Amino acid sequence: MIEEMRLRDLGVIAEATLTIGPGFTAITGETGAGKTMVVTGLGLLLGQRADSGAVRAGAPQASVDGVWIVPESGPVVERVHEAGGDVEPLGDGRAELLVGRSVTSEGRSRASVGGRAAPAGVLADLADQLVVVHGQSDQLRLRSGAAQRDALDRSGGASIAAASTAYQDAYARARSVARELDVLTGDRDVRAAEAEHLRSAIAEIEQVAPTPGEDAELSQRAERLANAEDLRSAAAIAHTALSGDGDEPDVGVLLAETRRALERVHDPALEALAAETADLGYRVADLAQSLATYLADLDETGPHELAAVEERRAALGDLARTHGSLEAALALLETGSARLAELEDDDDRITRLAAERDAAASALDSAAAALTAARTTEAERLGAAVTEELRALAMPDARVVIQVTPGTESAAGRDDVAILLAPHPGSEPRAVAKGASGGELSRVMLAIEVVIAATDPVPTFVFDEVDAGIGGAAAIEVGRRLARLARSSQVIAVTHLAQVAAFAGNHLSVVKASDGSVTASDVRVLEGADREAEMARLLSGMPDSEAALTHARELLGLRTQPD
């Protein structure tokens, strides 16, 4: 519930603080005083679209701040935490949530949730959990089939919610399978061409049978074979220098003589050098052997090997040009086989999907029938309950029938829901969209909310002049029902009827003042004589009329009487 709301430079309201609290709060005021700005400000806090036209003339921006009392845990607090904000625990299972919204005269908007900046969408998410707003536009919305179906579903509570969830799951499954089957059957020629292309490409790659890095290895091999004579000459000279086979002394012989010379004398330093010389001799012998092996390998190569290497490089080059690189060809060989197997399985998959489609359609039929049955049962109960409620709203002969008929299939089901009203005995029920006046529609909507509140309670209801078009005894009963609704929910009503305001436990008045150049409005809490005077003004336009004051006191006395 909303505990407090602060408005600044919003419409004709320069600055005002509304202390609302639990129960039923009525907001009244003179025409043009800006009482609707209260609802406008609340709409901003609930994430509705920001309009620069709401900024007070001459002010750079308008701002609205609200203090909500919410459960200390649950979806509201979870969403606040997701947005980076926090709440202030109150120690009794409740917490205080601060939200704010500002809009500049250029139309830029900013929002804050729990002390952190957040998108306006977060406010809209919280609104779904916090409040239901009813205004003149909401009465018009009640004329739509979708709104009437939503009202029925809300009334059904858990039973319709479970059936609706099962239907939505079955609907999503049926749509998914049908889409997949349509793709397979609709793109069969395209998929067949893709399979043929993959089959040819894979056969070509498998015929060449490349290995990772083979192109780089062959490049090095080809360069070596092309320079074989130069390589052989260099290796032979080096081998001769190390191991002899020539007229000049080789390195091995010279190292052996050096070692023997050092070993003839006894000196620790020379002995160490003799050991190093011996090690060099071994290493020279190993190097000479490696060169001999290298020369032997070169002797085994010939022009035919170079031709074979170049032929292999050409085959790999063709693959690389076709596929972009040798790595891409190898990747296609790895992934393309799986894709080809999938494409070649099309006929079997179509058969399987057709069976799945039939099973999903059957499951959807069952889920739709269950949802229709749940709605039909609830429609009878809700129609009877709303009819009973209308008797107490000065429509004693009215009868409400909620009709559930087959409709176009959608994610919401296969049902069309229509709220029908027979306002008089003997009259045939007609759709409220066609047969209900504004006042009748107001009372039907209020009766529905009172009944639904028993199964789907909402923390806060806001009614913006939903009592338009009614008066007298009907207005008294509307006020009485708003007070009853306030037993389980917070109710805020902007009204122009004293009969409605009389039942509020908290009465706020939006008062207009002008200094001749600037018009501003303020919000006051009315009690005692001030409230009686406001009630008299609402009744007769004369706040000091004794007759109106007497009537006002009489109306205020109704609030303390039992239902």
CSV table of N, CA and C in Angstrom, one decimal, residues 48-179:
chain,number,residue,atom,x,y,z
A,48,GLN,N,3.9,4.6,-15.9
A,48,GLN,CA,3.1,5.1,-17.1
A,48,GLN,C,4.0,6.1,-17.9
A,49,ARG,N,3.6,6.3,-19.1
A,49,ARG,CA,4.3,7.2,-20.0
A,49,ARG,C,4.4,8.6,-19.4
A,50,ALA,N,5.6,9.2,-19.4
A,50,ALA,CA,5.8,10.6,-18.9
A,50,ALA,C,5.4,11.6,-20.0
A,51,ASP,N,4.7,12.6,-19.6
A,51,ASP,CA,4.3,13.6,-20.6
A,51,ASP,C,4.7,15.0,-20.1
A,52,SER,N,5.5,15.7,-20.9
A,52,SER,CA,6.0,17.0,-20.5
A,52,SER,C,4.8,18.0,-20.2
A,53,GLY,N,3.7,17.7,-20.8
A,53,GLY,CA,2.5,18.6,-20.5
A,53,GLY,C,2.1,18.5,-19.1
A,54,ALA,N,2.5,17.5,-18.3
A,54,ALA,CA,2.2,17.5,-16.9
A,54,ALA,C,3.0,18.4,-16.0
A,55,VAL,N,4.1,19.0,-16.6
A,55,VAL,CA,5.0,19.9,-15.8
A,55,VAL,C,4.3,21.2,-15.6
A,56,ARG,N,4.3,21.7,-14.4
A,56,ARG,CA,3.7,23.0,-14.1
A,56,ARG,C,4.3,24.1,-14.9
A,57,ALA,N,3.5,25.0,-15.4
A,57,ALA,CA,4.0,26.1,-16.3
A,57,ALA,C,5.1,26.9,-15.6
A,58,GLY,N,6.2,27.1,-16.3
A,58,GLY,CA,7.3,27.8,-15.8
A,58,GLY,C,8.3,27.0,-15.0
A,59,ALA,N,8.0,25.8,-14.7
A,59,ALA,CA,8.9,24.9,-13.9
A,59,ALA,C,9.8,24.1,-14.8
A,60,PRO,N,11.0,23.9,-14.4
A,60,PRO,CA,11.9,23.1,-15.3
A,60,PRO,C,11.5,21.6,-15.3
A,61,GLN,N,10.9,21.1,-14.2
A,61,GLN,CA,10.6,19.7,-14.2
A,61,GLN,C,9.5,19.4,-13.1
A,62,ALA,N,8.8,18.3,-13.2
A,62,ALA,CA,7.9,17.9,-12.2
A,62,ALA,C,8.5,16.6,-11.6
A,63,SER,N,8.2,16.4,-10.3
A,63,SER,CA,8.7,15.2,-9.6
A,63,SER,C,7.6,14.6,-8.7
A,64,VAL,N,7.7,13.3,-8.6
A,64,VAL,CA,6.7,12.6,-7.7
A,64,VAL,C,7.6,11.6,-6.9
A,65,ASP,N,7.4,11.5,-5.6
A,65,ASP,CA,8.0,10.5,-4.8
A,65,ASP,C,6.9,9.8,-4.0
A,66,GLY,N,7.1,8.5,-3.8
A,66,GLY,CA,6.1,7.7,-3.1
A,66,GLY,C,6.8,6.8,-2.1
A,67,VAL,N,6.1,6.6,-1.0
A,67,VAL,CA,6.6,5.6,0.1
A,67,VAL,C,5.5,4.5,0.1
A,68,TRP,N,6.0,3.3,-0.3
A,68,TRP,CA,5.1,2.1,-0.3
A,68,TRP,C,5.5,1.2,0.9
A,69,ILE,N,4.5,0.6,1.5
A,69,ILE,CA,4.7,-0.4,2.5
A,69,ILE,C,4.4,-1.7,1.8
A,70,VAL,N,5.4,-2.6,1.8
A,70,VAL,CA,5.3,-3.8,1.0
A,70,VAL,C,5.8,-5.0,1.9
A,71,PRO,N,5.4,-6.2,1.6
A,71,PRO,CA,5.9,-7.4,2.4
A,71,PRO,C,7.5,-7.4,2.3
A,72,GLU,N,8.1,-7.8,3.5
A,72,GLU,CA,9.5,-7.8,3.6
A,72,GLU,C,10.2,-8.8,2.6
A,73,SER,N,9.5,-9.8,2.2
A,73,SER,CA,10.0,-10.7,1.2
A,73,SER,C,8.9,-11.0,0.2
A,74,GLY,N,9.3,-11.4,-1.0
A,74,GLY,CA,8.3,-11.7,-2.1
A,74,GLY,C,8.7,-11.1,-3.4
A,75,PRO,N,7.8,-11.2,-4.4
A,75,PRO,CA,8.2,-10.7,-5.7
A,75,PRO,C,8.5,-9.2,-5.8
A,76,VAL,N,7.9,-8.4,-5.0
A,76,VAL,CA,8.2,-7.0,-5.1
A,76,VAL,C,9.6,-6.7,-4.7
A,77,VAL,N,10.0,-7.2,-3.5
A,77,VAL,CA,11.3,-7.0,-3.0
A,77,VAL,C,12.4,-7.6,-3.9
A,78,GLU,N,12.0,-8.8,-4.5
A,78,GLU,CA,13.0,-9.5,-5.4
A,78,GLU,C,13.2,-8.6,-6.6
A,79,ARG,N,12.2,-8.0,-7.2
A,79,ARG,CA,12.3,-7.1,-8.3
A,79,ARG,C,13.1,-5.9,-8.0
A,80,VAL,N,12.9,-5.3,-6.8
A,80,VAL,CA,13.7,-4.2,-6.4
A,80,VAL,C,15.2,-4.5,-6.3
A,81,HIS,N,15.5,-5.7,-5.7
A,81,HIS,CA,16.9,-6.1,-5.6
A,81,HIS,C,17.5,-6.3,-7.0
A,82,GLU,N,16.7,-6.9,-7.9
A,82,GLU,CA,17.2,-7.1,-9.3
A,82,GLU,C,17.6,-5.8,-9.9
A,83,ALA,N,16.8,-4.7,-9.6
A,83,ALA,CA,17.1,-3.4,-10.2
A,83,ALA,C,18.2,-2.7,-9.4
A,84,GLY,N,18.8,-3.3,-8.4
A,84,GLY,CA,19.9,-2.7,-7.6
A,84,GLY,C,19.5,-1.9,-6.5
A,85,GLY,N,18.2,-1.8,-6.2
A,85,GLY,CA,17.7,-1.0,-5.1
A,85,GLY,C,17.5,-1.9,-3.8
A,86,ASP,N,17.0,-1.2,-2.8
A,86,ASP,CA,16.8,-1.9,-1.5
A,86,ASP,C,15.6,-1.4,-0.8
A,87,VAL,N,15.1,-2.1,0.2
A,87,VAL,CA,14.0,-1.6,1.0
A,87,VAL,C,14.4,-1.5,2.5
A,88,GLU,N,13.6,-0.8,3.3
A,88,GLU,CA,14.0,-0.6,4.7
A,88,GLU,C,13.0,-1.4,5.5
A,89,PRO,N,13.5,-2.5,6.2
A,89,PRO,CA,12.7,-3.3,7.0
A,89,PRO,C,12.0,-2.5,8.1
A,90,LEU,N,10.8,-2.8,8.4
A,90,LEU,CA,10.1,-2.1,9.5
A,90,LEU,C,9.9,-3.0,10.8
A,91,GLY,N,10.4,-4.3,10.7
A,91,GLY,CA,10.4,-5.1,11.8
A,91,GLY,C,9.2,-5.9,12.1
A,92,ASP,N,8.1,-5.8,11.3
A,92,ASP,CA,6.9,-6.6,11.5
A,92,ASP,C,6.5,-7.4,10.3
A,93,GLY,N,7.5,-7.8,9.5
A,93,GLY,CA,7.2,-8.5,8.3
A,93,GLY,C,7.0,-7.6,7.1
A,94,ARG,N,7.0,-6.3,7.3
A,94,ARG,CA,6.8,-5.3,6.3
A,94,ARG,C,8.1,-4.5,6.1
A,95,ALA,N,8.1,-3.8,4.9
A,95,ALA,CA,9.3,-3.0,4.6
A,95,ALA,C,8.8,-1.8,3.9
A,96,GLU,N,9.7,-0.7,4.0
A,96,GLU,CA,9.4,0.5,3.3
A,96,GLU,C,10.1,0.6,2.0
A,97,LEU,N,9.4,0.9,0.9
A,97,LEU,CA,10.0,1.1,-0.4
A,97,LEU,C,9.8,2.5,-0.9
A,98,LEU,N,10.9,3.1,-1.2
A,98,LEU,CA,10.9,4.5,-1.8
A,98,LEU,C,11.0,4.4,-3.3
A,99,VAL,N,10.1,5.1,-4.0
A,99,VAL,CA,10.2,5.2,-5.5
A,99,VAL,C,10.0,6.6,-5.9
A,100,GLY,N,10.6,7.0,-7.0
A,100,GLY,CA,10.5,8.4,-7.5
A,100,GLY,C,10.5,8.4,-9.0
A,101,ARG,N,9.9,9.5,-9.5
A,101,ARG,CA,9.9,9.8,-10.9
A,101,ARG,C,9.9,11.3,-11.2
A,102,SER,N,10.7,11.7,-12.1
A,102,SER,CA,10.7,13.1,-12.5
A,102,SER,C,10.6,13.1,-14.1
A,103,VAL,N,10.0,14.3,-14.5
A,103,VAL,CA,9.9,14.5,-16.0
A,103,VAL,C,10.2,16.0,-16.2
A,104,THR,N,11.1,16.2,-17.2
A,104,THR,CA,11.4,17.6,-17.5
A,104,THR,C,10.5,18.2,-18.5
A,105,SER,N,10.5,19.5,-18.6
A,105,SER,CA,9.7,20.2,-19.5
A,105,SER,C,10.0,19.9,-21.0
A,106,GLU,N,11.2,19.2,-21.2
A,106,GLU,CA,11.5,18.8,-22.5
A,106,GLU,C,11.0,17.3,-22.8
A,107,GLY,N,10.5,16.7,-21.7
A,107,GLY,CA,9.9,15.4,-21.8
A,107,GLY,C,10.8,14.2,-21.4
A,108,ARG,N,12.0,14.6,-20.9
A,108,ARG,CA,12.9,13.5,-20.4
A,108,ARG,C,12.5,13.0,-19.0
A,109,SER,N,12.6,11.7,-18.8
A,109,SER,CA,12.1,11.1,-17.6
A,109,SER,C,13.2,10.4,-16.9
A,110,ARG,N,13.1,10.4,-15.6
A,110,ARG,CA,14.0,9.6,-14.7
A,110,ARG,C,13.2,8.9,-13.6
A,111,ALA,N,13.7,7.7,-13.3
A,111,ALA,CA,13.0,7.0,-12.2
A,111,ALA,C,14.0,6.4,-11.2
A,112,SER,N,13.6,6.3,-10.0
A,112,SER,CA,14.4,5.7,-9.0
A,112,SER,C,13.6,4.6,-8.2
A,113,VAL,N,14.2,3.5,-7.8
A,113,VAL,CA,13.6,2.5,-7.1
A,113,VAL,C,14.5,2.0,-6.0
A,114,GLY,N,14.0,2.2,-4.8
A,114,GLY,CA,14.8,1.7,-3.6
A,114,GLY,C,16.1,2.4,-3.5
A,115,GLY,N,16.2,3.7,-3.9
A,115,GLY,CA,17.4,4.5,-3.8
A,115,GLY,C,18.3,4.4,-4.9
A,116,ARG,N,18.0,3.7,-6.0
A,116,ARG,CA,18.8,3.5,-7.1
A,116,ARG,C,18.1,3.9,-8.4
A,117,ALA,N,18.8,4.6,-9.3
A,117,ALA,CA,18.2,4.9,-10.6
A,117,ALA,C,17.8,3.6,-11.4
A,118,ALA,N,16.7,3.7,-12.0
A,118,ALA,CA,16.2,2.5,-12.7
A,118,ALA,C,15.3,2.9,-13.9
A,119,PRO,N,15.2,2.0,-14.9
A,119,PRO,CA,14.3,2.3,-16.0
A,119,PRO,C,12.8,2.4,-15.5
A,120,ALA,N,12.0,3.1,-16.2
A,120,ALA,CA,10.6,3.2,-15.9
A,120,ALA,C,9.9,1.9,-16.0
A,121,GLY,N,10.5,1.0,-16.8
A,121,GLY,CA,9.9,-0.4,-16.9
A,121,GLY,C,9.9,-1.1,-15.6
A,122,VAL,N,10.9,-0.8,-14.7
A,122,VAL,CA,10.9,-1.5,-13.4
A,122,VAL,C,9.7,-1.0,-12.6
A,123,LEU,N,9.3,0.2,-12.7
A,123,LEU,CA,8.1,0.7,-12.0
A,123,LEU,C,6.9,0.0,-12.5
A,124,ALA,N,6.8,-0.2,-13.8
A,124,ALA,CA,5.7,-0.9,-14.4
A,124,ALA,C,5.6,-2.3,-13.9
A,125,ASP,N,6.8,-3.0,-13.7
A,125,ASP,CA,6.8,-4.3,-13.2
A,125,ASP,C,6.3,-4.4,-11.8
A,126,LEU,N,6.7,-3.4,-11.0
A,126,LEU,CA,6.2,-3.3,-9.6
A,126,LEU,C,4.7,-3.0,-9.5
A,127,ALA,N,4.2,-2.2,-10.5
A,127,ALA,CA,2.8,-1.8,-10.5
A,127,ALA,C,1.9,-3.0,-10.6
A,128,ASP,N,2.3,-4.0,-11.3
A,128,ASP,CA,1.5,-5.2,-11.5
A,128,ASP,C,1.3,-5.9,-10.2
A,129,GLN,N,2.2,-5.8,-9.2
A,129,GLN,CA,2.1,-6.4,-7.9
A,129,GLN,C,1.5,-5.5,-6.9
A,130,LEU,N,1.4,-4.2,-7.1
A,130,LEU,CA,1.0,-3.2,-6.1
A,130,LEU,C,-0.4,-2.6,-6.2
A,131,VAL,N,-0.8,-2.4,-7.4
A,131,VAL,CA,-2.0,-1.5,-7.5
A,131,VAL,C,-2.8,-1.9,-8.8
A,132,VAL,N,-4.1,-1.6,-8.7
A,132,VAL,CA,-5.0,-1.7,-9.8
A,132,VAL,C,-5.7,-0.3,-9.9
A,133,VAL,N,-5.6,0.3,-11.1
A,133,VAL,CA,-6.1,1.7,-11.3
A,133,VAL,C,-7.3,1.6,-12.2
A,134,HIS,N,-8.4,2.2,-11.8
A,134,HIS,CA,-9.7,2.3,-12.6
A,134,HIS,C,-10.1,3.7,-12.8
A,135,GLY,N,-10.2,4.1,-14.0
A,135,GLY,CA,-10.7,5.4,-14.4
A,135,GLY,C,-11.7,5.3,-15.5
A,136,GLN,N,-12.0,6.5,-16.1
A,136,GLN,CA,-13.0,6.5,-17.2
A,136,GLN,C,-12.5,5.6,-18.3
A,137,SER,N,-11.2,5.6,-18.6
A,137,SER,CA,-10.7,4.8,-19.7
A,137,SER,C,-10.7,3.4,-19.4
A,138,ASP,N,-10.6,3.0,-18.1
A,138,ASP,CA,-10.7,1.6,-17.7
A,138,ASP,C,-12.2,1.1,-17.8
A,139,GLN,N,-13.2,2.0,-17.6
A,139,GLN,CA,-14.5,1.6,-17.9
A,139,GLN,C,-14.7,1.2,-19.4
A,140,LEU,N,-14.1,2.0,-20.2
A,140,LEU,CA,-14.1,1.8,-21.7
A,140,LEU,C,-13.4,0.4,-22.0
A,141,ARG,N,-12.3,0.2,-21.3
A,141,ARG,CA,-11.6,-1.0,-21.5
A,141,ARG,C,-12.4,-2.3,-21.1
A,142,LEU,N,-13.3,-2.1,-20.1
A,142,LEU,CA,-14.1,-3.2,-19.7
A,142,LEU,C,-15.1,-3.6,-20.8
A,143,ARG,N,-15.3,-2.8,-21.8
A,143,ARG,CA,-16.1,-3.1,-22.9
A,143,ARG,C,-15.4,-4.1,-23.8
A,144,SER,N,-14.1,-4.3,-23.7
A,144,SER,CA,-13.4,-5.2,-24.6
A,144,SER,C,-13.5,-6.6,-24.1
A,145,GLY,N,-13.5,-7.6,-25.1
A,145,GLY,CA,-13.6,-9.0,-24.7
A,145,GLY,C,-12.3,-9.4,-24.0
A,146,ALA,N,-11.2,-8.9,-24.3
A,146,ALA,CA,-9.9,-9.3,-23.6
A,146,ALA,C,-10.0,-8.9,-22.1
A,147,ALA,N,-10.5,-7.7,-21.9
A,147,ALA,CA,-10.6,-7.2,-20.5
A,147,ALA,C,-11.6,-8.1,-19.7
A,148,GLN,N,-12.7,-8.4,-20.3
A,148,GLN,CA,-13.7,-9.2,-19.7
A,148,GLN,C,-13.2,-10.6,-19.4
A,149,ARG,N,-12.4,-11.2,-20.3
A,149,ARG,CA,-11.8,-12.5,-20.1
A,149,ARG,C,-10.8,-12.4,-18.9
A,150,ASP,N,-10.0,-11.3,-18.9
A,150,ASP,CA,-9.0,-11.2,-17.8
A,150,ASP,C,-9.7,-11.1,-16.5
A,151,ALA,N,-10.8,-10.4,-16.4
A,151,ALA,CA,-11.6,-10.3,-15.2
A,151,ALA,C,-12.1,-11.6,-14.7
A,152,LEU,N,-12.6,-12.4,-15.6
A,152,LEU,CA,-13.0,-13.8,-15.3
A,152,LEU,C,-11.9,-14.6,-14.8
A,153,ASP,N,-10.7,-14.5,-15.5
A,153,ASP,CA,-9.6,-15.3,-15.1
A,153,ASP,C,-9.1,-14.9,-13.7
A,154,ARG,N,-9.1,-13.6,-13.4
A,154,ARG,CA,-8.7,-13.2,-12.1
A,154,ARG,C,-9.6,-13.7,-11.0
A,155,SER,N,-10.9,-13.7,-11.3
A,155,SER,CA,-11.9,-14.2,-10.4
A,155,SER,C,-11.7,-15.7,-10.1
A,156,GLY,N,-11.3,-16.4,-11.1
A,156,GLY,CA,-11.1,-17.9,-10.9
A,156,GLY,C,-10.0,-18.3,-10.1
A,157,GLY,N,-9.0,-17.4,-9.8
A,157,GLY,CA,-7.9,-17.6,-9.0
A,157,GLY,C,-7.1,-18.8,-9.4
A,158,ALA,N,-6.7,-19.7,-8.5
A,158,ALA,CA,-5.8,-20.8,-8.7
A,158,ALA,C,-6.3,-21.8,-9.7
A,159,SER,N,-7.6,-22.0,-9.7
A,159,SER,CA,-8.1,-23.1,-10.6
A,159,SER,C,-7.9,-22.7,-12.1
A,160,ILE,N,-8.3,-21.4,-12.4
A,160,ILE,CA,-8.2,-21.0,-13.8
A,160,ILE,C,-6.7,-20.7,-14.1
A,161,ALA,N,-5.9,-20.3,-13.1
A,161,ALA,CA,-4.5,-20.0,-13.3
A,161,ALA,C,-3.8,-21.3,-13.7
A,162,ALA,N,-4.1,-22.4,-13.0
A,162,ALA,CA,-3.5,-23.7,-13.3
A,162,ALA,C,-3.9,-24.2,-14.7
A,163,ALA,N,-5.2,-24.1,-15.0
A,163,ALA,CA,-5.7,-24.5,-16.3
A,163,ALA,C,-5.1,-23.7,-17.4
A,164,SER,N,-4.9,-22.4,-17.2
A,164,SER,CA,-4.4,-21.4,-18.2
A,164,SER,C,-2.9,-21.7,-18.4
A,165,THR,N,-2.1,-22.0,-17.3
A,165,THR,CA,-0.7,-22.4,-17.5
A,165,THR,C,-0.5,-23.6,-18.3
A,166,ALA,N,-1.4,-24.6,-18.0
A,166,ALA,CA,-1.3,-25.9,-18.7
A,166,ALA,C,-1.6,-25.7,-20.2
A,167,TYR,N,-2.6,-24.8,-20.5
A,167,TYR,CA,-3.0,-24.5,-21.9
A,167,TYR,C,-1.8,-23.8,-22.6
A,168,GLN,N,-1.3,-22.8,-21.9
A,168,GLN,CA,-0.2,-22.0,-22.5
A,168,GLN,C,1.0,-22.9,-22.9
A,169,ASP,N,1.3,-23.9,-22.0
A,169,ASP,CA,2.4,-24.8,-22.2
A,169,ASP,C,2.1,-25.7,-23.4
A,170,ALA,N,0.9,-26.2,-23.5
A,170,ALA,CA,0.5,-27.0,-24.6
A,170,ALA,C,0.4,-26.2,-25.9
A,171,TYR,N,0.0,-25.0,-25.8
A,171,TYR,CA,-0.1,-24.1,-27.0
A,171,TYR,C,1.3,-23.9,-27.5
A,172,ALA,N,2.2,-23.5,-26.6
A,172,ALA,CA,3.6,-23.3,-27.1
A,172,ALA,C,4.2,-24.5,-27.7
A,173,ARG,N,4.0,-25.7,-27.1
A,173,ARG,CA,4.5,-26.9,-27.7
A,173,ARG,C,3.9,-27.2,-29.0
A,174,ALA,N,2.6,-27.1,-29.2
A,174,ALA,CA,2.0,-27.4,-30.5
A,174,ALA,C,2.5,-26.4,-31.5
A,175,ARG,N,2.7,-25.1,-31.2
A,175,ARG,CA,3.2,-24.1,-32.2
A,175,ARG,C,4.6,-24.4,-32.6
A,176,SER,N,5.4,-24.8,-31.6
A,176,SER,CA,6.8,-25.1,-31.9
A,176,SER,C,7.0,-26.3,-32.8
A,177,VAL,N,6.2,-27.4,-32.5
A,177,VAL,CA,6.3,-28.6,-33.4
A,177,VAL,C,5.8,-28.2,-34.8
A,178,ALA,N,4.7,-27.5,-34.9
A,178,ALA,CA,4.1,-27.1,-36.2
A,178,ALA,C,5.1,-26.3,-37.0
A,179,ARG,N,5.8,-25.3,-36.3
A,179,ARG,CA,6.8,-24.5,-37.0
A,179,ARG,C,7.9,-25.3,-37.6
